[in-house]
Short mmCIF file of C-alpha atoms in Angstrom, two decimals:
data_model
loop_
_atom_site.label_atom_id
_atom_site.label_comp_id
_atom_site.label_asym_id
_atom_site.label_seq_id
_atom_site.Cartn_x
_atom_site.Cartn_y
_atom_site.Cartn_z
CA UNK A 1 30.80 97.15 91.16
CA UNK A 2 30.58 93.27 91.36
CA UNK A 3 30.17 93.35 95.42
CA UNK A 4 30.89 90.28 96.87
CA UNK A 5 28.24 89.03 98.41
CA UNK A 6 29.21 84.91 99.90
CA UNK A 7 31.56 82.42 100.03
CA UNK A 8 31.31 79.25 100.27
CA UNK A 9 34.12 76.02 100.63
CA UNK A 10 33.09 72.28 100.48
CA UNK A 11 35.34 69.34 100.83
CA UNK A 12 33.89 66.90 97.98
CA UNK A 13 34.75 63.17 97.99
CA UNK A 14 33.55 61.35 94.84
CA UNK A 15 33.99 57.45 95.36
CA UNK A 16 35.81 55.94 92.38
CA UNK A 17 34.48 52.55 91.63
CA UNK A 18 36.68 49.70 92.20
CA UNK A 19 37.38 48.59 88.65
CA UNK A 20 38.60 51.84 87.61
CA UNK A 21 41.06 52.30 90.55
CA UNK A 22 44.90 52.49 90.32
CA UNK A 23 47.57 51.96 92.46
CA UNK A 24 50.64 54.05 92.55
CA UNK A 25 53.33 55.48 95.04
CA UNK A 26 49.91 57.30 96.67
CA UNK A 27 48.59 53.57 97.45
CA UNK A 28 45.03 52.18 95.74
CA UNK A 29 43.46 55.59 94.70
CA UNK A 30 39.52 55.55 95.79
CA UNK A 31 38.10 58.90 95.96
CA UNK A 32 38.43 62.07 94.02
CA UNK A 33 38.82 64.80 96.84
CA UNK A 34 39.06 68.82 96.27
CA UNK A 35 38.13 71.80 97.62
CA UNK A 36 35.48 73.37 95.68
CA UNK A 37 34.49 77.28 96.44
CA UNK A 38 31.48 79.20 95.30
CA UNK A 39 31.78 82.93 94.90
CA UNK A 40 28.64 84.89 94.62
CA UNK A 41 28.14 88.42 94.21
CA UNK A 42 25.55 90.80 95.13
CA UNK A 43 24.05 90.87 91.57
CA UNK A 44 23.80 87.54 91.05
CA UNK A 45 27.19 86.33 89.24
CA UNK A 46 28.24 83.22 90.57
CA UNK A 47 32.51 81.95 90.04
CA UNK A 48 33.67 78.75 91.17
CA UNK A 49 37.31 77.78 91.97
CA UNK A 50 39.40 75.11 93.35
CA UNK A 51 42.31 74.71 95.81
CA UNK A 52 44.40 71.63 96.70
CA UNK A 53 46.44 70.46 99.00
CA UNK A 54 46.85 66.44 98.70
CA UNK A 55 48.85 64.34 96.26
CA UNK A 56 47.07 62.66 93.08
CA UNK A 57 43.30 62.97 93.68
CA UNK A 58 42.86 61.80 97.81
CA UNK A 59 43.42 63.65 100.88
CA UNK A 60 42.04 65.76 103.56
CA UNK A 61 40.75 69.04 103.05
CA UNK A 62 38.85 69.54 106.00
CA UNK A 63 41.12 72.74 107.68
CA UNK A 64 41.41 74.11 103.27
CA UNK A 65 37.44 74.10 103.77
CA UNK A 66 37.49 75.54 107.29
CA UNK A 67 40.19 78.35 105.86
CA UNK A 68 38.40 79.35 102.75
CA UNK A 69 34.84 79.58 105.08
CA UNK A 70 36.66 80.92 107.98
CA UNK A 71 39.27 83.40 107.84
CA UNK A 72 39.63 84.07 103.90
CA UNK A 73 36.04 83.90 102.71
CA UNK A 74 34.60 86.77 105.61
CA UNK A 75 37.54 89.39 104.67
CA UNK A 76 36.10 89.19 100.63
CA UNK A 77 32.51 89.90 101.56
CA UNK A 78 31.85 93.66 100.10
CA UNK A 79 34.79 93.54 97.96
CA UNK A 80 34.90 94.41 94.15
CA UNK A 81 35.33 90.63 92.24
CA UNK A 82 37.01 92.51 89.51
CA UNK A 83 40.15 93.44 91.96
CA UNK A 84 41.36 90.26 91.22
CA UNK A 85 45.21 91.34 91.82
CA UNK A 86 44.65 93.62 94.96
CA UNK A 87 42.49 90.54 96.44
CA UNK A 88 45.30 88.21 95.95
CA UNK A 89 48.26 90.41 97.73
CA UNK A 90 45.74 91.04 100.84
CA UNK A 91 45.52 87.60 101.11
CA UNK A 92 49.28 86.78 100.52
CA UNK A 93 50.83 89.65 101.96
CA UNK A 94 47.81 89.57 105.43
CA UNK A 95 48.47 91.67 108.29
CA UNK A 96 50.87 93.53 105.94
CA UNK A 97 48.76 94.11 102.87
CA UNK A 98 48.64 97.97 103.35
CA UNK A 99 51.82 98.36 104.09
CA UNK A 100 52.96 96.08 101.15
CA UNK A 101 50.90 98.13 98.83
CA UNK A 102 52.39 101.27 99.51
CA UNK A 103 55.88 100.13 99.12
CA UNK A 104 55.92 98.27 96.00
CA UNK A 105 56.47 94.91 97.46
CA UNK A 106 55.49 91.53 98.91
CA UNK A 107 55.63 91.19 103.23
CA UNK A 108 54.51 87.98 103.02
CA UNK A 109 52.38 86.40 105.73
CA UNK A 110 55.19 83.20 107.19
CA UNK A 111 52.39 80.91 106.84
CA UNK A 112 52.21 82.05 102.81
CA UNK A 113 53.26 79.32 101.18
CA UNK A 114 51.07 75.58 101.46
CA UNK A 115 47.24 75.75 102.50
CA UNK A 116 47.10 79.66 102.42
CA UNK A 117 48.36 79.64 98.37
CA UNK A 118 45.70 76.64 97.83
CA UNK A 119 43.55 78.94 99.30
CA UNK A 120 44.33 81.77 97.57
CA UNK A 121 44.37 79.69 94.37
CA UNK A 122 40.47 78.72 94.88
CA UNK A 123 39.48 82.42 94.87
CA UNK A 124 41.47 83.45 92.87
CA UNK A 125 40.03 80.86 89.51
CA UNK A 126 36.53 82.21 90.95
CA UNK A 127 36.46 85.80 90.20
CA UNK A 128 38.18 85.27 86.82
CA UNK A 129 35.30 83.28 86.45
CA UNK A 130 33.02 85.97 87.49
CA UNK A 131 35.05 88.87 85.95
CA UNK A 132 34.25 86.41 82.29
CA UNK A 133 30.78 85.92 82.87
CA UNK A 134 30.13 90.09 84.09
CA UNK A 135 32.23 91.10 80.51
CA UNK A 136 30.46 87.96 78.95
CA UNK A 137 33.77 86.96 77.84
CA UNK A 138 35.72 83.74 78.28
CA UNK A 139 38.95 83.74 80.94
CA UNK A 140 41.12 83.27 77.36
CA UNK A 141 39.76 86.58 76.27
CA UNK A 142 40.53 88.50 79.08
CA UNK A 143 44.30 86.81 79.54
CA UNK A 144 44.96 88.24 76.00
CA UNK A 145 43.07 86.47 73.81
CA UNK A 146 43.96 82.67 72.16
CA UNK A 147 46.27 81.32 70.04
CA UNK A 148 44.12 78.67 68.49
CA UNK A 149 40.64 76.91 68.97
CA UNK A 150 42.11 73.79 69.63
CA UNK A 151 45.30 72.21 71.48
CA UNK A 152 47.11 69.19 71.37
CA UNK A 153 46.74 67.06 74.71
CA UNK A 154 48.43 64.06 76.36
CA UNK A 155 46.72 60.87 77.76
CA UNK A 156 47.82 61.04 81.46
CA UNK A 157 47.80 57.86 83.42
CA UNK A 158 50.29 54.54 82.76
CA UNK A 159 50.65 52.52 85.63
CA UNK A 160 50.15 49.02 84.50
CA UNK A 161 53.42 46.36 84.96
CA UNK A 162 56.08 45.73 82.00
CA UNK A 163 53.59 42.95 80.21
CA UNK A 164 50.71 45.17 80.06
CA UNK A 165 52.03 48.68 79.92
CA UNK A 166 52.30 49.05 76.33
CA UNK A 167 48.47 48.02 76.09
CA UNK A 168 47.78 50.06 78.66
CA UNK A 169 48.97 53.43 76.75
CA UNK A 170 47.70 52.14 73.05
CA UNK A 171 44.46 51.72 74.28
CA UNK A 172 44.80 55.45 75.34
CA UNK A 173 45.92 56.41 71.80
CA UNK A 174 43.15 54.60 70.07
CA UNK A 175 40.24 56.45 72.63
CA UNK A 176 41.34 59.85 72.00
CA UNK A 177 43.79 59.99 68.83
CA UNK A 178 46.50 61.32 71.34
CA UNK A 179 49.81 61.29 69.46
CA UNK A 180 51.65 61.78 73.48
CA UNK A 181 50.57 59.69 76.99
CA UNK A 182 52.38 59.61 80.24
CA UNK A 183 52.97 56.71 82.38
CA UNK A 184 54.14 56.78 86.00
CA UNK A 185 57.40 55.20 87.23
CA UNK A 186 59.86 56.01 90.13
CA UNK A 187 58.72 54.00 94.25
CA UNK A 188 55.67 51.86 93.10
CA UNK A 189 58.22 49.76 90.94
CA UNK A 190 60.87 49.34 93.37
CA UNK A 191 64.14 49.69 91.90
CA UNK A 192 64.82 51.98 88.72
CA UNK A 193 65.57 48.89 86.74
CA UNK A 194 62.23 47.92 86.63
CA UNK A 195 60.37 51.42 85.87
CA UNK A 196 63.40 51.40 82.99
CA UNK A 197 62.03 47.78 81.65
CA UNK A 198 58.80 48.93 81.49
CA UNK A 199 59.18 51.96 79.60
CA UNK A 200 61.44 50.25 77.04
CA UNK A 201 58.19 47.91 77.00
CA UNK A 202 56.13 51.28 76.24
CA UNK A 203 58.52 52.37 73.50
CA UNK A 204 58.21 48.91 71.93
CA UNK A 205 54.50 48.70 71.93
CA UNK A 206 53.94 52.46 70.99
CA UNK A 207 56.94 52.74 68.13
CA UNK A 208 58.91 55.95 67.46
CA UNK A 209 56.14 58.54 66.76
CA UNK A 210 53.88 58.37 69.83
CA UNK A 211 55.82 60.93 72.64
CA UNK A 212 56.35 59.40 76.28
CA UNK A 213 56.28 61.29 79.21
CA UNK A 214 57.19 59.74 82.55
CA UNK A 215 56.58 60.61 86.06
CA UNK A 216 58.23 60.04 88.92
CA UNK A 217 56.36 61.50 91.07
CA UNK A 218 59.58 63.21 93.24
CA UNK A 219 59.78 60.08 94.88
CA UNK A 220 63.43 58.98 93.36
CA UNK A 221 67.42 60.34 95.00
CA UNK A 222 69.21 62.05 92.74
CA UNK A 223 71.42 59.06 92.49
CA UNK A 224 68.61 56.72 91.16
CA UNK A 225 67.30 59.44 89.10
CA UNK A 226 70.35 59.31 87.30
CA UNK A 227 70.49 55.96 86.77
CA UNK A 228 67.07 55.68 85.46
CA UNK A 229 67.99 58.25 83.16
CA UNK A 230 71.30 56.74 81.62
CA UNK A 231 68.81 53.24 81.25
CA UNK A 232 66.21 54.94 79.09
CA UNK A 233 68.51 57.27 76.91
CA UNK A 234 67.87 55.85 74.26
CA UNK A 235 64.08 55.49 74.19
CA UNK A 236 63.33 59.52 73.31
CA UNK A 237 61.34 60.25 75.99
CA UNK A 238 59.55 64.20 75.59
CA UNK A 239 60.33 64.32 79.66
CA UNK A 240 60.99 63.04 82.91
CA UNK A 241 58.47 64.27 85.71
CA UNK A 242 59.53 65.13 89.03
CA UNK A 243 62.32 63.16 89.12
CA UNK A 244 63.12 64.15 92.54
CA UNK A 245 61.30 65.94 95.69
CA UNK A 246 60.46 69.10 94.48
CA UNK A 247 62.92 70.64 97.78
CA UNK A 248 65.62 69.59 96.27
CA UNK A 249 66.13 72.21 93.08
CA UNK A 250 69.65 71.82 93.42
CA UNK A 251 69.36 68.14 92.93
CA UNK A 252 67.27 68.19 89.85
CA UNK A 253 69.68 70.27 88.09
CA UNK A 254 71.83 67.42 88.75
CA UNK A 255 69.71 65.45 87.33
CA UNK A 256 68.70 67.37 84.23
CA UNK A 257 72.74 67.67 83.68
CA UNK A 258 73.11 64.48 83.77
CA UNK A 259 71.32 63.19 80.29
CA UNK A 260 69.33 64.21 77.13
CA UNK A 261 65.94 63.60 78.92
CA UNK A 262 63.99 67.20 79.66
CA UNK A 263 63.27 67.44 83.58
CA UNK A 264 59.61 68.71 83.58
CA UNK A 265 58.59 69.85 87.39
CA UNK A 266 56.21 72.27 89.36
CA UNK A 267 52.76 71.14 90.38
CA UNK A 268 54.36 70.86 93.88
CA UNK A 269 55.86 74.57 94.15
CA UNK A 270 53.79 77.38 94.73
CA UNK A 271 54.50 80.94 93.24
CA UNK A 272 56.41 83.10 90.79
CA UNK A 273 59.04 82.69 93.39
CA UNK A 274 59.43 79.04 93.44
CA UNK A 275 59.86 79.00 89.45
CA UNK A 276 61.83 81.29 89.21
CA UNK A 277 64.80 80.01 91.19
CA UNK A 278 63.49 76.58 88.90
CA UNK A 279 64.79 78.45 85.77
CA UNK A 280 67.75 80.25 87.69
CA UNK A 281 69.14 76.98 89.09
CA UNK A 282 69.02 75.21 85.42
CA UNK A 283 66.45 72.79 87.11
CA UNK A 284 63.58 71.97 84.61
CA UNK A 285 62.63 72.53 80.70
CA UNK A 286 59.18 72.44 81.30
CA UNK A 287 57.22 74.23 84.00
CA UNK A 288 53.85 72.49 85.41
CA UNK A 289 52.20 74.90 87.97
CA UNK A 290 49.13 73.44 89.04
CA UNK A 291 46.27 76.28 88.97
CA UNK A 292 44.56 75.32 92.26
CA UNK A 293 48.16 74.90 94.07
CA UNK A 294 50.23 77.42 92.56
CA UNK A 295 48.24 81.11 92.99
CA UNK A 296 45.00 80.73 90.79
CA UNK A 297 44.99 81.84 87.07
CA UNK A 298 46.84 85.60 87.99
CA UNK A 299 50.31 83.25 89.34
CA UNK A 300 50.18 80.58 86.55
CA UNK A 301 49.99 83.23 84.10
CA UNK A 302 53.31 84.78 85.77
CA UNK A 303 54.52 81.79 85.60
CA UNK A 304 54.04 81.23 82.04
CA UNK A 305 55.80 84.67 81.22
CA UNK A 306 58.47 83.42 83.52
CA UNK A 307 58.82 80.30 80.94
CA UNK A 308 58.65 82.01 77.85
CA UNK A 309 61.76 84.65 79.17
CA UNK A 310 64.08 81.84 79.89
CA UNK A 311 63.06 79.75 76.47
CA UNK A 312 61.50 77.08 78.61
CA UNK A 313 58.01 75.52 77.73
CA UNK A 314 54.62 75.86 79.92
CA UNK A 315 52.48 72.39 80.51
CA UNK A 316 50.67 72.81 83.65
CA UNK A 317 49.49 70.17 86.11
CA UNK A 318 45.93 69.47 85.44
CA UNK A 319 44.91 66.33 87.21
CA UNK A 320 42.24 67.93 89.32
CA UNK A 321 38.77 69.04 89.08
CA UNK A 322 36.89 70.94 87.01
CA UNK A 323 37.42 74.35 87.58
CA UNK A 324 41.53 73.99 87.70
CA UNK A 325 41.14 71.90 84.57
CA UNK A 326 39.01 74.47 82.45
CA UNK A 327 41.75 77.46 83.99
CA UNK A 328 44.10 75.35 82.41
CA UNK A 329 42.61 75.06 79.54
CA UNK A 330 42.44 78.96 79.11
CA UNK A 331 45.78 79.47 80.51
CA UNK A 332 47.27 77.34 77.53
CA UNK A 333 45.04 79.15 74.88
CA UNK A 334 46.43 82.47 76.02
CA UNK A 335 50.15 81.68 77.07
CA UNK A 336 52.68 81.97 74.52
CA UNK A 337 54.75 79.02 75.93
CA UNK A 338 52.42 76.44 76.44
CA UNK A 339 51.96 73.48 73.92
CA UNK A 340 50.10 70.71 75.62
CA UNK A 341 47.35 69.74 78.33
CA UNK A 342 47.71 67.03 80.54
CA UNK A 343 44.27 64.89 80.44
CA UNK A 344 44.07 62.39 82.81
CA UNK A 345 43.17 58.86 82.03
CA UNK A 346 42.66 58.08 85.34
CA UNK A 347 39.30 57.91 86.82
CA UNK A 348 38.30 61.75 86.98
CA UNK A 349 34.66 62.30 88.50
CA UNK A 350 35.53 65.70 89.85
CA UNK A 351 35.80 66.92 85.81
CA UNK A 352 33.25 64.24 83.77
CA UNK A 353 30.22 64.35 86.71
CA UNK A 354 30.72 67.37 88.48
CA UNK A 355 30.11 69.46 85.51
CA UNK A 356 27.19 69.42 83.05
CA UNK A 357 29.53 69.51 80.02
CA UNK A 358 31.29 66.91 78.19
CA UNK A 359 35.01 66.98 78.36
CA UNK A 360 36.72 65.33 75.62
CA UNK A 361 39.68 64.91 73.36
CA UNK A 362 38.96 63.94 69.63
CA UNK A 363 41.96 63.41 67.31
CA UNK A 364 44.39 64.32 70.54
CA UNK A 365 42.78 67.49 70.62
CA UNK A 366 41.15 69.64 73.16
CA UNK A 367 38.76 72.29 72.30
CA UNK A 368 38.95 75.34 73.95
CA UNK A 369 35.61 76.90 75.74
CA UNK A 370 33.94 79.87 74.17
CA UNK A 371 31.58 80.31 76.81
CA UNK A 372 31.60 83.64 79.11
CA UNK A 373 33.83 82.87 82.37
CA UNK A 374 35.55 79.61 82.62
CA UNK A 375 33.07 77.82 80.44
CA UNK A 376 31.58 75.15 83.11
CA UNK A 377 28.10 74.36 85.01
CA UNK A 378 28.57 72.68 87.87
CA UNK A 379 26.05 70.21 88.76
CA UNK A 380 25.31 71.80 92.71
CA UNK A 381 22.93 69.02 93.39
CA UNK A 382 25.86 65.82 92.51
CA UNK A 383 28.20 68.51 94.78
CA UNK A 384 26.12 68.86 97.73
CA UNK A 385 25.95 65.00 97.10
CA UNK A 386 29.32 64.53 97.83
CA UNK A 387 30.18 67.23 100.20
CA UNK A 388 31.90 65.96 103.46
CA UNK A 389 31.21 67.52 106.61
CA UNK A 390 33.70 69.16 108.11
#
């Protein structure tokens, strides 16, 4: 048995240096923040995970870090790593666990949803990570094996104004061959007018065969929403990103009813449950769990069945650190729905210095890691660098 043996949460802040900062509707973006867990086991196998709980890349983590060392990370100590399913119902189900068990069905702690998913979500990317590296297989392997050796990704980022947007995204298409790029529109413009005039700008620039993706970031009424949609019908966009806070489902049908554009949506809900009154309602086309936010590797991968059994697609949300980014990367190799991974454009320290490999796209592809576990080294020194004390 793979015993566990410690656990260990830090809160790491990397500073972002001024000239590659952005502003959006999260204000000027200066740090990279996460929770990063280590996961060791009695004979020596050591998984690392992530859980978030902060828009974009800044935030507090300080009570994540004191939950994960606290009250989560002293009821895993002895456990077997490889009851990677059983360890995620005791933590979601808590006091009830048994009881839930027994009878064949959640009795969810009320605090289940939130910090105690992020939570969950961290150890639950770790022991796939360990489960790899004890069966010296990669996380792909063990979902069901992958589809191909390489997927297409999209350039994440876009935030410059009308006049420099379409710039902005070409010089993403020329660093990494990416034939698709996001740009972000919605409060930081103001009015939907002006996030519609700049990606008519983008469509200009880029010409019919590069895909745009926008984002809204939830931060739009349904009402404006609309009207941002009926402005840019006829610029082709691939989707429209959380065009409205992700509470209102009902609303976002609206909004997906309302024009050609596909509604993409999810790194803000949390759970099988959440997605699945998504596809119910009619909401979105495209689902985008985020790995560290939405249950760990076991819930995207529910998720992504979910997808696939109402014909919708699987992109999940991957600005984050390294160890959500590389589950990502295995949960697209081994999902049948899936067909394109968000890389952000952005600053990212938490994925290019954290780690000791190089992450990188070449001809808008991705390859996919062959290495036992998630396929990452984590630099421990550059994290204990960067570790806040909380």
């Amino acid at each position: 048995l793979m015993r566990i043996k410690s656990v260990r949460a830090w809160w790491v802040r990397i500073p972002i240096e001024p000239a590659r900062q952005h502003r959006s509707d999260f204000g000027q973006v200066q740090t990279f923040d996460s929770a990063i867990l280590r996961i060791e086991t009695e004979d020596g196998l050591v998984g690392w995970g992530e859980g978030k709980n902060a828009a974009g890349s800044a935030g507090a983590y300080g009570a994540l870090v004191h939950m994960l060392n606290n009250e989560i990370g002293p009821q895993l100590i002895g456990r077997n790593a490889g009851d990677i399913g059983p360890i995620w119902e005791l933590l979601y189900n808590a006091s009830r666990a048994e009881s839930a068990a027994r009878e064949g069905h959640a009795m969810p702690q009320i605090a289940r949803r939130g910090m105690t998913v992020a939570a969950i979500s961290a150890v639950d990317i770790a022991l796939w990570d360990i489960l790899g590296k004890h069966l010296g297989q990669p996380v792909w392997q063990l979902l069901g094996g992958r589809k191909a050796d390489r997927l297409p990704a999209y350039a994440s980022g876009g935030w410059a104004p009308a006049d420099k947007i379409g710039e902005q995204l070409q010089s993403y298409v020329d660093a990494g061959g990416f034939r698709a790029v996001k740009m972000r529109v919605g409060s930081m413009d103001g009015a939907p007018h002006r996030s519609a005039a700049r990606v008519r700008a983008a469509r200009k620039a880029l010409g019919p065969d590069i895909d745009i993706m926008v984002d809204a970031h939830g931060t739009y009424t349904v009402a404006d929403a609309r009207r941002f949609v009926a402005m840019v019908a006829d610029c082709d966009l691939a989707w429209f990103e959380e065009p409205v806070i992700a509470d209102d489902k009902a609303g976002m049908a609206e909004v997906r009813a309302s024009g050609p554009v596909p509604i993409a949506a999810g790194e803000s809900e949390a759970t099988r449950w959440d997605f699945r009154d998504l596809a119910v309602m009619k909401a979105a086309d495209i689902f985008q769990p985020d790995p560290a936010f939405c249950g760990g590797i076991s819930e995207a991968m529910r998720i992504a069945g979910l997808a696939s059994a109402f014909n919708l697609r699987f992109a999940p949300h991957l600005w984050a650190g390294a160890p959500c980014f590389f589950s990502g990367l295995h949960l697209c190799a081994a999902a049948p729905a899936s067909f394109t991974i968000e890389f952000s454009l952005g600053a990212n320290p938490m994925i290019h210095d954290l780690v000791a490999e190089q992450v990188r796209a070449e001809d808008g592809m991705i390859a996919i890691p062959d290495k036992p576990g998630l396929g990452f080294t984590v630099n421990e020194r550059f994290l204990e660098a960067h570790a806040q004390a909380t």
